[in-house]
CSV table of C-alpha atoms in Angstrom, one decimal:
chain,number,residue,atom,x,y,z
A,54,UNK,CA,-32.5,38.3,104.8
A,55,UNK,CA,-32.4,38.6,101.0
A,56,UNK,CA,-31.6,36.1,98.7
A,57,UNK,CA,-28.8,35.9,97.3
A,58,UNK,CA,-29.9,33.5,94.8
A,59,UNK,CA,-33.7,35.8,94.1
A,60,UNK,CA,-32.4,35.9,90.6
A,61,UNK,CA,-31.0,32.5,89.5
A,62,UNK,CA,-34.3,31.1,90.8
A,63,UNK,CA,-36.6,33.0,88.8
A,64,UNK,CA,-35.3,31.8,85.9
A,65,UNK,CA,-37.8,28.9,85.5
A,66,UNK,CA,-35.9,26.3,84.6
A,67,UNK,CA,-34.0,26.5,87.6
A,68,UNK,CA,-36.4,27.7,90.3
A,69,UNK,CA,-36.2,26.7,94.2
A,70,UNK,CA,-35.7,22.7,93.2
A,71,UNK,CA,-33.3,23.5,90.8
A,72,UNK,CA,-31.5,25.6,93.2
A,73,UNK,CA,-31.2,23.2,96.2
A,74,UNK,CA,-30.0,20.5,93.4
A,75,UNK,CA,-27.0,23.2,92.5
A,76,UNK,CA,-26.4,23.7,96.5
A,77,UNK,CA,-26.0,19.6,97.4
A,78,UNK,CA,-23.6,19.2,94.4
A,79,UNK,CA,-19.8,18.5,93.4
A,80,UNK,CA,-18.0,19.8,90.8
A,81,UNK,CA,-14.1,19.1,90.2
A,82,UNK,CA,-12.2,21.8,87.7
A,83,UNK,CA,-8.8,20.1,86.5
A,84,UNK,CA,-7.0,23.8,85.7
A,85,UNK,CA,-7.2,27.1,87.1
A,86,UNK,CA,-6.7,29.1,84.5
A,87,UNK,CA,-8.2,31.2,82.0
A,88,UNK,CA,-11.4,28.5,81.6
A,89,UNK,CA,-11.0,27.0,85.0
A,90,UNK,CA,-11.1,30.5,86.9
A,91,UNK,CA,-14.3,31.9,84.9
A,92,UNK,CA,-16.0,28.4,85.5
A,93,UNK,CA,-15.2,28.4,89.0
A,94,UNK,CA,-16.5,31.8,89.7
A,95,UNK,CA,-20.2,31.2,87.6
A,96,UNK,CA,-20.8,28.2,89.8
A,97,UNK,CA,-19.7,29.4,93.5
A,98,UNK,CA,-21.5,32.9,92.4
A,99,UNK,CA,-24.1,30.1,91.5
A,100,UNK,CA,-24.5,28.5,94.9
A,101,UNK,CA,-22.3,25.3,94.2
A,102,UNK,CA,-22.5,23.0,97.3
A,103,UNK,CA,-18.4,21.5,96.6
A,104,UNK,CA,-16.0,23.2,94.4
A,105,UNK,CA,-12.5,21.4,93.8
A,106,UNK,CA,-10.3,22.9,92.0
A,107,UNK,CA,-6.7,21.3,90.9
A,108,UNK,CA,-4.0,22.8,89.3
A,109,UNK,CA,0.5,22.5,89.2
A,110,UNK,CA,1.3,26.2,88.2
A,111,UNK,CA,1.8,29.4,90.0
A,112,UNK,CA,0.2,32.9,88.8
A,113,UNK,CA,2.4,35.1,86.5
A,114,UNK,CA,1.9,38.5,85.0
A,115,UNK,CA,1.1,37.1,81.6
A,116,UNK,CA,-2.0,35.4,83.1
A,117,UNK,CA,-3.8,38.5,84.1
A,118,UNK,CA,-5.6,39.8,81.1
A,119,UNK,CA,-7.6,36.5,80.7
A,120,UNK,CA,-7.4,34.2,84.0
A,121,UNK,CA,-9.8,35.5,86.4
A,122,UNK,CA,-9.5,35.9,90.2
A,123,UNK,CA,-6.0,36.9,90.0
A,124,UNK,CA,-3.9,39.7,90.7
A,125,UNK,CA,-0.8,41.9,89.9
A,126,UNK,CA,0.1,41.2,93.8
A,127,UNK,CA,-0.7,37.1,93.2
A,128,UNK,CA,2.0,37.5,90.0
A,129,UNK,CA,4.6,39.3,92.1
A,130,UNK,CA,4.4,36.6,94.7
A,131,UNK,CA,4.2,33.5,92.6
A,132,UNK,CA,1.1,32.2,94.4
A,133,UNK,CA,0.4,28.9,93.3
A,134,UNK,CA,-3.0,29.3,91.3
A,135,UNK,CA,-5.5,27.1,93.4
A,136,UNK,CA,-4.4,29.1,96.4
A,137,UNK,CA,-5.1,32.9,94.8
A,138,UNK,CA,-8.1,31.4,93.7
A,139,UNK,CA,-9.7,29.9,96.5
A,140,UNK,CA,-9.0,33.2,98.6
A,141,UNK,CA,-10.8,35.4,95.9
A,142,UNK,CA,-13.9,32.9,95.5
A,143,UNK,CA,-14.1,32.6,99.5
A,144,UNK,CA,-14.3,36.0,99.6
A,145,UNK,CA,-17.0,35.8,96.7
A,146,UNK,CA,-19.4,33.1,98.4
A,147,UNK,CA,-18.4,32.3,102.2
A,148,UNK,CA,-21.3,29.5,101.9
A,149,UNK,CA,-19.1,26.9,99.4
A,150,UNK,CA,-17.1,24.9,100.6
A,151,UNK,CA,-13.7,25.1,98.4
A,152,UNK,CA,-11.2,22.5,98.4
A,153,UNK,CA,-8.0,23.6,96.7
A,154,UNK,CA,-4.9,20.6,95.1
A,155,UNK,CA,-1.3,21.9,94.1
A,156,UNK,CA,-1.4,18.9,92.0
A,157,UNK,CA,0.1,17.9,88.7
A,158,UNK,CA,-2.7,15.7,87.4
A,159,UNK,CA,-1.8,12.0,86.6
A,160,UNK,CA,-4.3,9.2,86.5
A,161,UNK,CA,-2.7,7.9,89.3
A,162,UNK,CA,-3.0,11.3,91.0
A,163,UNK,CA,-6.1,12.6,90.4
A,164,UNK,CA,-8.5,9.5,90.9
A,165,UNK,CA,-8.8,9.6,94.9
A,166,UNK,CA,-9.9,12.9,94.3
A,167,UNK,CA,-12.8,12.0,91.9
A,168,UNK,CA,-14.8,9.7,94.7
A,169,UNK,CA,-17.8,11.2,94.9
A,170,UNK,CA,-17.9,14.0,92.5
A,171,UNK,CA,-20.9,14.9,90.1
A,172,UNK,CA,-19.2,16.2,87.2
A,173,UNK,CA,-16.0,17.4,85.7
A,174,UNK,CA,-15.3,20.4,84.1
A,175,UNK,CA,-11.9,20.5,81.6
A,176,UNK,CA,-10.0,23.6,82.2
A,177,UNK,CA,-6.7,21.9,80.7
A,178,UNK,CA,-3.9,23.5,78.3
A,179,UNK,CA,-3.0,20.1,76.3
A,180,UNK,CA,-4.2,16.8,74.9
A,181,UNK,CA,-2.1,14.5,76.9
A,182,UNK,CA,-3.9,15.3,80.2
A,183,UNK,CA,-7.3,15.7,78.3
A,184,UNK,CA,-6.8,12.0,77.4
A,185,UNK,CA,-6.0,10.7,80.0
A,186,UNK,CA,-8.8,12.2,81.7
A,187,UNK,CA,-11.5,11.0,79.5
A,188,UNK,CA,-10.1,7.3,79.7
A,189,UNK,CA,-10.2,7.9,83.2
A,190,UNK,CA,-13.8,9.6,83.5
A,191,UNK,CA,-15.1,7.1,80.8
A,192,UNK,CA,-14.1,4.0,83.2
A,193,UNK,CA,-15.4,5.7,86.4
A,194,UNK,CA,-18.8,6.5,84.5
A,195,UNK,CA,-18.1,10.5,85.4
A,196,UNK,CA,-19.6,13.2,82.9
A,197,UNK,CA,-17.3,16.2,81.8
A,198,UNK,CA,-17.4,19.3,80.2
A,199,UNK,CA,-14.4,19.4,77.2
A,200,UNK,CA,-13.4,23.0,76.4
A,201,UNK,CA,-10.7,24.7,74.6
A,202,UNK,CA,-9.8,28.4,73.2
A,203,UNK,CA,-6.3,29.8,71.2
A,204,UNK,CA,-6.5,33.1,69.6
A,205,UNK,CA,-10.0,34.0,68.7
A,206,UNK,CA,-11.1,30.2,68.4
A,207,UNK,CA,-12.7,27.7,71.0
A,208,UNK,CA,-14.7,24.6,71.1
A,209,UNK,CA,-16.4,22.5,74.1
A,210,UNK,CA,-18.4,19.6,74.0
A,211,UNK,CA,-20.4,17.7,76.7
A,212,UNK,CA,-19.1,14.3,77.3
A,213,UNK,CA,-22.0,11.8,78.8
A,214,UNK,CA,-19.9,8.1,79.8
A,215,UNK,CA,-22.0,5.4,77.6
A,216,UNK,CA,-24.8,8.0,76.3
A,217,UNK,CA,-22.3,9.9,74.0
A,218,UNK,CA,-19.3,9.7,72.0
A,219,UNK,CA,-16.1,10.3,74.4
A,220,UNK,CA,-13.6,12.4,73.1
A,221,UNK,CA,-11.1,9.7,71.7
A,222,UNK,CA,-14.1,8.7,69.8
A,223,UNK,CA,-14.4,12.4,68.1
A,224,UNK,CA,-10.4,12.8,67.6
A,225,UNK,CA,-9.3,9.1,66.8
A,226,UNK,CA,-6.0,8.5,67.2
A,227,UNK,CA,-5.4,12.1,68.6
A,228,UNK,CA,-4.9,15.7,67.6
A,229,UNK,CA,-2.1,17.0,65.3
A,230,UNK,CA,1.2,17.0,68.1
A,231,UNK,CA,2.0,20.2,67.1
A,232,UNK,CA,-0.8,22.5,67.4
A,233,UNK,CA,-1.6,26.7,67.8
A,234,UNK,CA,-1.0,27.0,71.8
A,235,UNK,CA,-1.3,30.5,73.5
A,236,UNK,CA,2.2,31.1,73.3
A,237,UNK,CA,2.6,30.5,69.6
A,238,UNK,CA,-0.3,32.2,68.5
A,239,UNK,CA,-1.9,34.3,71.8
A,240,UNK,CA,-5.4,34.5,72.9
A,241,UNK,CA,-7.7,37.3,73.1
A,242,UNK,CA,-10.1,37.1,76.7
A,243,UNK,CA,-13.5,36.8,74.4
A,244,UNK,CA,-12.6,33.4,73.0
A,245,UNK,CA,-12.0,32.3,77.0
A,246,UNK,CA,-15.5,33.9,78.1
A,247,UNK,CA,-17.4,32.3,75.2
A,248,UNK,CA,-16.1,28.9,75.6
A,249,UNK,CA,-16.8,29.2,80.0
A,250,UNK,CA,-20.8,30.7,79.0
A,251,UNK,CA,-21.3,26.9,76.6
A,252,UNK,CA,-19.5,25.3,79.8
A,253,UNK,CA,-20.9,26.8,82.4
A,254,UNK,CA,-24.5,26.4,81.3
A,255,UNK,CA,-23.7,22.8,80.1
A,256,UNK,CA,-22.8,21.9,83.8
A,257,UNK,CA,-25.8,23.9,85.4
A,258,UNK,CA,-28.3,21.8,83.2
A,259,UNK,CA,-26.7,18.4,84.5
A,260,UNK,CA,-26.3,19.4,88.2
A,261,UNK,CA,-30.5,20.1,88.4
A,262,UNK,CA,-31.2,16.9,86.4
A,263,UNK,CA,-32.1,18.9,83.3
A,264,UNK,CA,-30.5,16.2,80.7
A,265,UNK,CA,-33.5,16.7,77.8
A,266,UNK,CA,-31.6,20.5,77.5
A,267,UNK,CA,-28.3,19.2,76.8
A,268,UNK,CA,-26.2,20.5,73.9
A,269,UNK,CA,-25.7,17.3,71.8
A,270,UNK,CA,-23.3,19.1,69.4
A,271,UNK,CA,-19.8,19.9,69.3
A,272,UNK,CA,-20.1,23.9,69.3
A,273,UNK,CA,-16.8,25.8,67.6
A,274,UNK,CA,-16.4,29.1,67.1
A,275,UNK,CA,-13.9,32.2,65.5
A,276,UNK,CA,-15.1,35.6,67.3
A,277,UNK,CA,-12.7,37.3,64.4
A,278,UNK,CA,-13.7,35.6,61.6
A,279,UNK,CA,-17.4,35.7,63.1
A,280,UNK,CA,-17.7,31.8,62.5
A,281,UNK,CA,-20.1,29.9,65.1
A,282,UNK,CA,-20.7,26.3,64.1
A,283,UNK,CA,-22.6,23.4,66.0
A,284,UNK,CA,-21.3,20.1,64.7
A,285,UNK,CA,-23.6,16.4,64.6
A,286,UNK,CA,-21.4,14.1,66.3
A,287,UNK,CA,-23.7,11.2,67.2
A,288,UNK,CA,-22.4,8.9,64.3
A,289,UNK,CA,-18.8,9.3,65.8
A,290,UNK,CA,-19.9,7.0,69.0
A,291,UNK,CA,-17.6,4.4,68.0
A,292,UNK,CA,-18.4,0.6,69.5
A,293,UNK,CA,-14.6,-0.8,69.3
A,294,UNK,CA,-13.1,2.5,71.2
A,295,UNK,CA,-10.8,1.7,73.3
A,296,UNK,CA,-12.0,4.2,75.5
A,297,UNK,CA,-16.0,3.6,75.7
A,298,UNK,CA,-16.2,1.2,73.6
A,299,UNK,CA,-17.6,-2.8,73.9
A,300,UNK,CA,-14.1,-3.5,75.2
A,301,UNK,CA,-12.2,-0.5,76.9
A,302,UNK,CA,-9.0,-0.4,77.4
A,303,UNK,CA,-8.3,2.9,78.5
A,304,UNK,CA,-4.9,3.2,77.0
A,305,UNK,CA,-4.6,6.9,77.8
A,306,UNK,CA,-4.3,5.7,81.9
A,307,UNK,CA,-1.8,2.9,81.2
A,308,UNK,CA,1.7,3.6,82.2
A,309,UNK,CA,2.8,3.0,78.5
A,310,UNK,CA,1.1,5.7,77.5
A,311,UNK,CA,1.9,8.8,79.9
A,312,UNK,CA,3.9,11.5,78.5
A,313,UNK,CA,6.9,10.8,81.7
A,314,UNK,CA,9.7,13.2,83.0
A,315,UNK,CA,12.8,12.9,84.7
A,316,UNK,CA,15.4,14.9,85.9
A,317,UNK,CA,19.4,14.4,84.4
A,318,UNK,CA,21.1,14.6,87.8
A,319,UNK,CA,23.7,17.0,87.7
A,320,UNK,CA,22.9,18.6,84.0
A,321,UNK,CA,20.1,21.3,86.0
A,322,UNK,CA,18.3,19.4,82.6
A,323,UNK,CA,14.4,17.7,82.6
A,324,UNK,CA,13.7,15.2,79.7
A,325,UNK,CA,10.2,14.6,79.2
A,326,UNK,CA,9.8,11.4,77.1
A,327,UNK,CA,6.2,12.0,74.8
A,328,UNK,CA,4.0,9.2,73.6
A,329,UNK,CA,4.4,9.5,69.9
A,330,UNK,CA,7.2,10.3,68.1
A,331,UNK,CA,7.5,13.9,66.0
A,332,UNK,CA,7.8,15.0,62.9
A,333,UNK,CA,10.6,17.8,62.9
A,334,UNK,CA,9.9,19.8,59.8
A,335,UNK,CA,6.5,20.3,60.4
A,336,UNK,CA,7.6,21.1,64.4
A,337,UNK,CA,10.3,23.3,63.2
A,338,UNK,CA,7.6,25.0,61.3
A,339,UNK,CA,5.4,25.8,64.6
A,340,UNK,CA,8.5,26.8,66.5
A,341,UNK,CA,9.5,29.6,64.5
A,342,UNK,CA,6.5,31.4,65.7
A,343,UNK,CA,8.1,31.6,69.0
A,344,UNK,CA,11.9,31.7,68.6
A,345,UNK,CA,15.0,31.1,66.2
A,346,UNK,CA,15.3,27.3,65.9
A,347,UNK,CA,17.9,25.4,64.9
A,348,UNK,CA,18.2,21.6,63.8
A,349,UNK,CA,19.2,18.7,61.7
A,350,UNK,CA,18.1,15.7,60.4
A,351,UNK,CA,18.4,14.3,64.1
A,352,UNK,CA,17.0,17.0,66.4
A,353,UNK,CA,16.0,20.3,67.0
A,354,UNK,CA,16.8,23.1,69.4
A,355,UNK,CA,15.6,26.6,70.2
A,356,UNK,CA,16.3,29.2,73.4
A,357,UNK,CA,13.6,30.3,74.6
A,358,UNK,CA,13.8,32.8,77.7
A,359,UNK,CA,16.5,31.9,79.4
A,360,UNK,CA,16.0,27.9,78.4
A,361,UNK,CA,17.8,25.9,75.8
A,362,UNK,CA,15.2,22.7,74.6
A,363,UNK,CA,16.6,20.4,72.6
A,364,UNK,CA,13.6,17.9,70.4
A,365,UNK,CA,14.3,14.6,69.3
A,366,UNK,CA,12.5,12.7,66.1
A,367,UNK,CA,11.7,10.0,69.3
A,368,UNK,CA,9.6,12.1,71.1
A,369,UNK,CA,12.0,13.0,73.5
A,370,UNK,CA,13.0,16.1,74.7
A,371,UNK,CA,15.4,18.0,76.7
A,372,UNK,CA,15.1,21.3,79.0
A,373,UNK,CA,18.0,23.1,80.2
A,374,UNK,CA,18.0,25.5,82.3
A,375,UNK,CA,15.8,23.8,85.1
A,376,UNK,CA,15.4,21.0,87.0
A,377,UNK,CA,12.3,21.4,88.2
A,378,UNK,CA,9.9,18.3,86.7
A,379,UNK,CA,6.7,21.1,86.5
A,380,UNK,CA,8.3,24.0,84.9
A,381,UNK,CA,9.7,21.7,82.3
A,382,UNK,CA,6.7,20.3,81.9
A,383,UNK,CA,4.5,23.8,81.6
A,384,UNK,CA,7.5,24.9,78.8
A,385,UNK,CA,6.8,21.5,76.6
A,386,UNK,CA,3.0,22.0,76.4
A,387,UNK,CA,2.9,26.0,75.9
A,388,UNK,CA,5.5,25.5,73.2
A,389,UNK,CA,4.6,22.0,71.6
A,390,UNK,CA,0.7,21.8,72.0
């Protein structure tokens, strides 16, 4: 019988041993979209022994020109994104065993699902969830893959707990709240596929042990602009983060700290309550891009499909037009960042 794998092993690096290491392996993808569903299929098409894959949303047209393994048929039936996928990378590679989480990731949520895993790749659309991840990774001594892409721009770094610095350590205190999203500013599929190809091969060097070929940078890039940068970040390893540092806290998994949601019983209205407060000039200013907004010195508000959110200066915000905690959750992070 030939082997399916003839290829991958040539490649020296790799070869038979490597190749067994890749089969007895675990890998956990937190977001099954455009990075998520290029990453999984590179490492089930690469012989991965586990593949988990957790995501909250469902697959919708707009997806399709960048978010592998789906289909127009997927978008008409609003299948939930873990489950299109894992039926397309069965089909792919019957010999991986693919374990699939309708999940909205929380640190409570997504720990019992992180016993035993090798590594972690991020496949995440905001900085609240990429957060609390790290903390979370950083205090379970778990290695993950950061990655991000908007318009023709992406970045990804390779996050080793105790050997590097984590990614509170490169970003402080946090990124700017009200940053480019895919909504605001779109995405073209190149950016996606050059940030998976740093990724991918990142997580193939740690699964077969091959640590001395690690990227130590932080690699960004602008296809348009034809910019490709690697970035020293070793001086950034801060001792007194509260993340990896001497004395972790891990503030981004404290309960203080979660960006929280509830329903307003009988309004068909979510508010999600954020963990910083916002500035609504410069908010206003990032809105515009995607609708007519309208505010005050005390809030803001915008339509936006067939939703009405309202922002307040506290962080909080309202959606109406739902009352489901998820949607109103996807609508706050494709719209604020």
């Amino acid at each position: 019988m030939e082997d399916r794998y003839s290829r991958q092993k040539l490649f020296k690096p790799i070869g038979e041993d490597g190749q067994k290491e890749i089969g007895q392996k675990h890998v956990l993808i937190l977001g099954c979209g455009a990075l998520g569903t290029a990453n999984a299929e590179n490492l089930v098409r690469a012989g991965i022994g586990k593949l988990t894959i957790i995501d909250r949303d469902y697959v919708e047209l707009s997806n399709l020109h960048r978010q592998h393994l789906f289909t127009e048929q997927d978008a008409m039936d609003q299948i939930p994104k873990v489950i299109a996928a894992k039926r397309k990378l069965e089909a792919i590679n019957s010999q991986v065993e693919i374990i699939a989480h309708i999940l909205d990731a929380t640190a409570v949520s997504l720990k019992p699902y992180l016993a035993k895993v090798d590594l972690v790749i991020d496949a995440t659309d905001n900085f609240d969830t990429r957060f609390m991840l790290n903390d979370l990774l950083q205090q379970l001594e778990i290695p993950w893959i950061y990655g991000s892409c908007v318009g023709s721009t992406g970045m990804s770094y390779t996050i080793l707990p105790k050997q590097t610095p984590c990614l509170h350590c490169l970003l402080n205190d946090g990124p700017p709240p009200n940053g480019a999203t895919c909504d605001s500013v779109g995405i073209i599929s190149p950016a996606v596929q050059m940030v998976v190809a740093h990724q991918t091969t990142e997580a193939m060097k740690l699964l077969i042990g091959a640590k001395e070929a690690l990227r130590t940078t932080l690699v960004t890039f602008d296809l348009w602009k034809n910019h490709y940068q690697m970035i020293n970040v070793e001086q950034a390893m801060n001792r007194a983060c509260p993340a990896c540092g001497m004395d972790a806290s891990y503030p981004y998994i404290q309960y203080e700290a979660s960006t929280k949601a509830e329903i307003l019983c009988g309004r068909n209205t979510v508010q999600i309550r954020a963990n910083r407060e916002v500035h609504l000039p410069e908010l206003a200013n990032h809105l515009k891009k995607v609708g007519h907004v309208k505010g005050n010195d005390f809030l803001l508000s915008m339509d936006y499909q067939s939703y009405r959110l309202v922002f307040f200066q506290d962080g909080r915000t309202l959606i109406h037009g739902t009352d489901s905690i998820e949607k109103a959750k996807n609508l706050y992070y494709q719209l604020v960042g």
